Structures are given as C-alpha cells and as structure tokens.
Tab-separated table of C-alpha atoms in Angstrom:
chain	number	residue	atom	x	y	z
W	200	UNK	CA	-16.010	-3.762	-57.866
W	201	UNK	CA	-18.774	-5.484	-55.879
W	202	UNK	CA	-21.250	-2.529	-56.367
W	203	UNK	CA	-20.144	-2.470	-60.442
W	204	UNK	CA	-21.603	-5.769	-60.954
W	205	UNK	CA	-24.063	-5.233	-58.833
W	206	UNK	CA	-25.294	-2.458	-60.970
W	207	UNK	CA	-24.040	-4.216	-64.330
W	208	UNK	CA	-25.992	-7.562	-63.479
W	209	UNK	CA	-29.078	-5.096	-62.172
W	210	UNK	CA	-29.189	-3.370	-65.858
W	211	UNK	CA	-28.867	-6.958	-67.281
W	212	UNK	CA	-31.826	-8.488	-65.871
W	213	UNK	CA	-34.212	-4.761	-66.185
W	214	UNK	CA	-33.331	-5.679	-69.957
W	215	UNK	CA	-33.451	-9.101	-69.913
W	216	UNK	CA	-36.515	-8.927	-67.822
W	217	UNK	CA	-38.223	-6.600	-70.668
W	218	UNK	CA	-36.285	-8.501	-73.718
W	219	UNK	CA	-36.688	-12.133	-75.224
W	220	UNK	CA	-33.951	-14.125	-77.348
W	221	UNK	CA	-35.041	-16.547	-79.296
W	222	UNK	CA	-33.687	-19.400	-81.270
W	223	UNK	CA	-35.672	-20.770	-84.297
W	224	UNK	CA	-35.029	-23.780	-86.542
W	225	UNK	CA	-37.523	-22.211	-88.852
W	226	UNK	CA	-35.533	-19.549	-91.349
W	227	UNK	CA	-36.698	-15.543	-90.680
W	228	UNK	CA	-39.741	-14.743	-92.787
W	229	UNK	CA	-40.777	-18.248	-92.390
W	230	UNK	CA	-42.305	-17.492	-89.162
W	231	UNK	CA	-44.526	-15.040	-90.872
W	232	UNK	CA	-45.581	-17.213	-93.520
W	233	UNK	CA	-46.838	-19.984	-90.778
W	234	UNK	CA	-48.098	-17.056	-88.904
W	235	UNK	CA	-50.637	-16.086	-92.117
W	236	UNK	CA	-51.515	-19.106	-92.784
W	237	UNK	CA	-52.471	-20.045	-89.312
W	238	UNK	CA	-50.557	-22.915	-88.663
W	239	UNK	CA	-48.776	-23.761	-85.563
W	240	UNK	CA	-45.057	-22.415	-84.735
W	241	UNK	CA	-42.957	-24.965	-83.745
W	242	UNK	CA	-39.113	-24.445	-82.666
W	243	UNK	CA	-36.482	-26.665	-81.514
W	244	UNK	CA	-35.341	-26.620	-77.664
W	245	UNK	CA	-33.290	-23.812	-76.591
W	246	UNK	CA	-29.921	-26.146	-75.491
W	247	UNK	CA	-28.577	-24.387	-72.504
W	248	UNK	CA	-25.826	-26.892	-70.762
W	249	UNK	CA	-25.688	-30.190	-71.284
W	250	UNK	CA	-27.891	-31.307	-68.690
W	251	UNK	CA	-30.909	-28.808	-69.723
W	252	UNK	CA	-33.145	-27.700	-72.380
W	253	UNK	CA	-35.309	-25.277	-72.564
W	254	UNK	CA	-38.875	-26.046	-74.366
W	255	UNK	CA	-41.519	-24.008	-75.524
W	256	UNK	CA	-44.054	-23.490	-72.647
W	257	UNK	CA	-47.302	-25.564	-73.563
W	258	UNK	CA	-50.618	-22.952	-74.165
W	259	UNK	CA	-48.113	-19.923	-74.975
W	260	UNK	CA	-49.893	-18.376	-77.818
W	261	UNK	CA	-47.256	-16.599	-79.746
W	262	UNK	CA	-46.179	-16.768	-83.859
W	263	UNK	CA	-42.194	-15.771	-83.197
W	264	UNK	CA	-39.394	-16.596	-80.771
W	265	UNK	CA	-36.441	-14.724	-80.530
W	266	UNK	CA	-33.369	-16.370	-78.900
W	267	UNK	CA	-30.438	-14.234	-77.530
W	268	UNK	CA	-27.638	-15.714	-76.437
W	269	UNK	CA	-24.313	-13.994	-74.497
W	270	UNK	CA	-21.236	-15.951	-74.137
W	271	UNK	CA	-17.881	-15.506	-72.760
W	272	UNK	CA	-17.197	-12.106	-74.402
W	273	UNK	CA	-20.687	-10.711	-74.248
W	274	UNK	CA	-20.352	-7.312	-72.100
W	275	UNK	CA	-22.994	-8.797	-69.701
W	276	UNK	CA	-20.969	-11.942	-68.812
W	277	UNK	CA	-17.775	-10.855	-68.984
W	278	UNK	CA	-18.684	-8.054	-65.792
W	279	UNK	CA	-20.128	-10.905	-64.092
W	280	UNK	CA	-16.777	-13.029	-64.464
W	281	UNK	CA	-16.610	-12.688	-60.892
W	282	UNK	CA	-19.892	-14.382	-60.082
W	283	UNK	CA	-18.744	-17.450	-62.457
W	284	UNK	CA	-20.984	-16.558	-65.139
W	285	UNK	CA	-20.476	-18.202	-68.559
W	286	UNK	CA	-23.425	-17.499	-70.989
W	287	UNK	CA	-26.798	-16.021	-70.873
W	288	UNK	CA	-29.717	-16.775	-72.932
W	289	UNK	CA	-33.391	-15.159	-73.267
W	290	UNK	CA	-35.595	-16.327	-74.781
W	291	UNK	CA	-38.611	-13.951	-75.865
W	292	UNK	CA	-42.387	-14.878	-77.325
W	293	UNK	CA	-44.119	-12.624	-79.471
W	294	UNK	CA	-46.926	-12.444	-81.705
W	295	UNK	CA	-48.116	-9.705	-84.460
W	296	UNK	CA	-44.456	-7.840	-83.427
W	297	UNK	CA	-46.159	-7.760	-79.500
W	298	UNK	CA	-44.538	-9.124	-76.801
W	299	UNK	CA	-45.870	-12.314	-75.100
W	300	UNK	CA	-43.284	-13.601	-72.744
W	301	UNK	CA	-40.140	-13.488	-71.909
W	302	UNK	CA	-37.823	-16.562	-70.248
W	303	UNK	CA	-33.719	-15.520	-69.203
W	304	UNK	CA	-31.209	-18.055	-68.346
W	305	UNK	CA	-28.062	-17.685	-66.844
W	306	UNK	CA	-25.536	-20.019	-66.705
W	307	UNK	CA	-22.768	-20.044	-64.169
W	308	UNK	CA	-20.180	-22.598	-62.902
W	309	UNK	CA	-20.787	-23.910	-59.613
W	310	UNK	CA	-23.497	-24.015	-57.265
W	311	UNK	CA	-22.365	-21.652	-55.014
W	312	UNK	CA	-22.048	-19.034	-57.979
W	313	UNK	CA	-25.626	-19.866	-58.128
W	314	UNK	CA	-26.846	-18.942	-54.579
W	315	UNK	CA	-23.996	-15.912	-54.623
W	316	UNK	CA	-26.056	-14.715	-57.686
W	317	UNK	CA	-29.729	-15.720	-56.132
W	318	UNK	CA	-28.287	-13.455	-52.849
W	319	UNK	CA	-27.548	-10.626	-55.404
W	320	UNK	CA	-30.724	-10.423	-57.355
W	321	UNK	CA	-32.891	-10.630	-54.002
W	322	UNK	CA	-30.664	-7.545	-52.530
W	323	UNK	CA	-32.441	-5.397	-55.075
W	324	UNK	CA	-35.829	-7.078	-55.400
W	325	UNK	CA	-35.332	-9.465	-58.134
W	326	UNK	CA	-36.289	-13.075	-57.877
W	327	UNK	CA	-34.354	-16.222	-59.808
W	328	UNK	CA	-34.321	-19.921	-59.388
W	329	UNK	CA	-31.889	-22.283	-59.629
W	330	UNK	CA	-33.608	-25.022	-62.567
W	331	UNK	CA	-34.115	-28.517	-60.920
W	332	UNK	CA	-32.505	-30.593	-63.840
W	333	UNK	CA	-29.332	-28.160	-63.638
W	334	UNK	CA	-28.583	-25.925	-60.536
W	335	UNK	CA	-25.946	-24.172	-62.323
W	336	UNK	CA	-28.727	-22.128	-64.158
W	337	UNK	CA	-30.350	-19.593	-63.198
W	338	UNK	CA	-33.846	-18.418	-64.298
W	339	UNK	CA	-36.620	-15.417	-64.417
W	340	UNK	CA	-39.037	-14.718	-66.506
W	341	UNK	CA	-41.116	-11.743	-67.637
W	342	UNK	CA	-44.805	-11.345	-68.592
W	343	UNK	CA	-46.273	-9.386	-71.867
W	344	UNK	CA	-47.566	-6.070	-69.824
W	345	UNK	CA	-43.725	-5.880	-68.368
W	346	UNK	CA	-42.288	-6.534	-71.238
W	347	UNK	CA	-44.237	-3.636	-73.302
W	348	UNK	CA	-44.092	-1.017	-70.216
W	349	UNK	CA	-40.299	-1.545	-71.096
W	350	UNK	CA	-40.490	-1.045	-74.576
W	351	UNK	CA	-43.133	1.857	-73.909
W	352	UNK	CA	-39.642	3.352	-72.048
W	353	UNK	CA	-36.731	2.729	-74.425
W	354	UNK	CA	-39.013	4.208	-76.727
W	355	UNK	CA	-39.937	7.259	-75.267
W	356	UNK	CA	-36.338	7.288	-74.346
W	357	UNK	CA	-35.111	7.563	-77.867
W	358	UNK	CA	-33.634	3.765	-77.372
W	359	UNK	CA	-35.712	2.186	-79.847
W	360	UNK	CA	-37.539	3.458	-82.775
W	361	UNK	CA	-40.571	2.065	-82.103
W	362	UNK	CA	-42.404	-0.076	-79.686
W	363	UNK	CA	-42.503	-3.422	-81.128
W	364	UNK	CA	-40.303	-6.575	-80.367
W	365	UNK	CA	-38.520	-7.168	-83.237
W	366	UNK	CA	-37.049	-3.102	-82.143
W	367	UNK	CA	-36.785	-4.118	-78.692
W	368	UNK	CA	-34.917	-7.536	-79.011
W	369	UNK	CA	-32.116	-5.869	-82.087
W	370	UNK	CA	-32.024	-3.445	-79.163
W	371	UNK	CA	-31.349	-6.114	-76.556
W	372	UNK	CA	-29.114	-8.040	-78.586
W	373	UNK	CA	-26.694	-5.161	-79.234
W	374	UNK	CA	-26.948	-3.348	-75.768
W	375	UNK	CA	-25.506	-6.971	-73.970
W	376	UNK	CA	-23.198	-7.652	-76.793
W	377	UNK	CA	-24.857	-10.742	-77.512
W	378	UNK	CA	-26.216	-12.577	-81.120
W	379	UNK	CA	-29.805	-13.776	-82.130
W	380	UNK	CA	-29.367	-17.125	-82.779
C-alpha cells in the first residue's frame, strides 16, 4: 500500500510540478481582453486553509492564472488518505498560452502528516516545505523551462494536443480528478 502512494503521490507532484491551477476573480476571456490592452492582471488570493493565502508573487510577468483545486474525492487525495491529505491546489502562471510558473499546495491534517509527506517526497528526490503561517501545507513550485519540457512530453506522448497551457492544465485538471476554479 505504502509503495502505491508512493508512486500515486510521485505521479501527482511530476504533474503538478509541470501543471498550474489557477483561480481568477476575473471571468474567462476577460483575461485576454486585459491581456490586449496591456493592462495589469490582477486576481484575488488563492484561500487555502484558514490560516493561509496564497498571493500572486510580486514581478511574475504573466496575463493568466489557472487555479486547480482537488478535494476530498479528487483521485490524487483520496490515494493519499493515508498521509492525511485533504485538498490540493496549483496554481499555474502563464502568458500568450506559455507557461510561466507553477506554485502546488497540499494540504494535510496534522503536522506530522506534514513531515511523513516531506520524508516521502525527499525519498525520491523531490523537495517541499512546510509554509510558515500554516505547517499543515505543503508547498513546491515549478519554473517555465520545467513546466514546458513537460508539456513538450504529454505532447509527444499523445496526452495533450498541443503544447500550450491552457492543453496542459484541462489535461491536469482531469488526470487528478480535480476542477479549475
């Protein structure tokens, strides 16, 4: 069981490593509206728990955000159960359909869940932190060239139709069995 959600939390982070969610106050197509007429994008925090929201990193040059979020009876939580975890979010930066960033949150009930899951990820050479304001989440983050290397992949694997991020994150969405909010 240990070494199925080893390998089931392993596949989640790969994707969520190379995949962004995003949540937007702004209504789709708006985005690309703002985007033409060069204006600044602007998005509500991403409310994780009650003691932490995520912001919009300052100097990230991007004109969409995608937020994914996986709860309870997402495929990716529910085979981490064991580990405690409740919900996971990305949260993914793009701009002209290119990805930018990407910023994954998991959420998980105690603090010793936490480390259990920290242990875990460094057993196959990922790295996460525990977030200051609430060490019951969990975070990583990807950068633009890793991000597109995986798209590059699900493409050429047939996964995707093409390598953008608006592919990539319906991909993402569906694969964990989570929504874009």
């Amino acid at each position: 069981m240990k070494k199925l959600l080893c390998v089931t939390l392993t596949a989640l982070m790969l994707a969520a490593t190379m995949i962004g969610c995003g949540s937007s106050s702004t209504p789709a197509g708006e985005n690309e509206s703002k985007a033409a007429e060069n204006e600044a994008v602007s998005y509500e925090p991403v409310k994780i728990t009650e003691k932490y929201s995520f912001e919009d990193p300052e100097g990230l040059d991007f004109d969409t955000r995608y937020v994914i979020y996986g709860g309870e009876s997402s495929s990716i939580v529910a085979s981490a159960a064991n580990y405690g975890m409740s919900a996971i979010y990305s949260v993914l930066y793009g701009k002209d359909d290119m990805p930018v960033a990407q910023y994954d949150f998991m959420v998980v009930d105690t603090e010793e869940h936490a480390k259990g899951v920290i242990d875990l990820y460094t057993s196959i050479g990922q790295a996460l932190t525990q977030v200051e304001a609430d060490p019951t989440i969990l975070t990583g983050s990807s950068d633009a060239d890793k991000l597109e290397g995986a798209m590059v992949a699900y493409q050429s694997a047939g996964m995707i139709s093409e390598a953008t991020l608006s592919a990539y994150v319906s991909f993402y969405a569906q694969s964990m069995g989570g929504t874009v909010q």
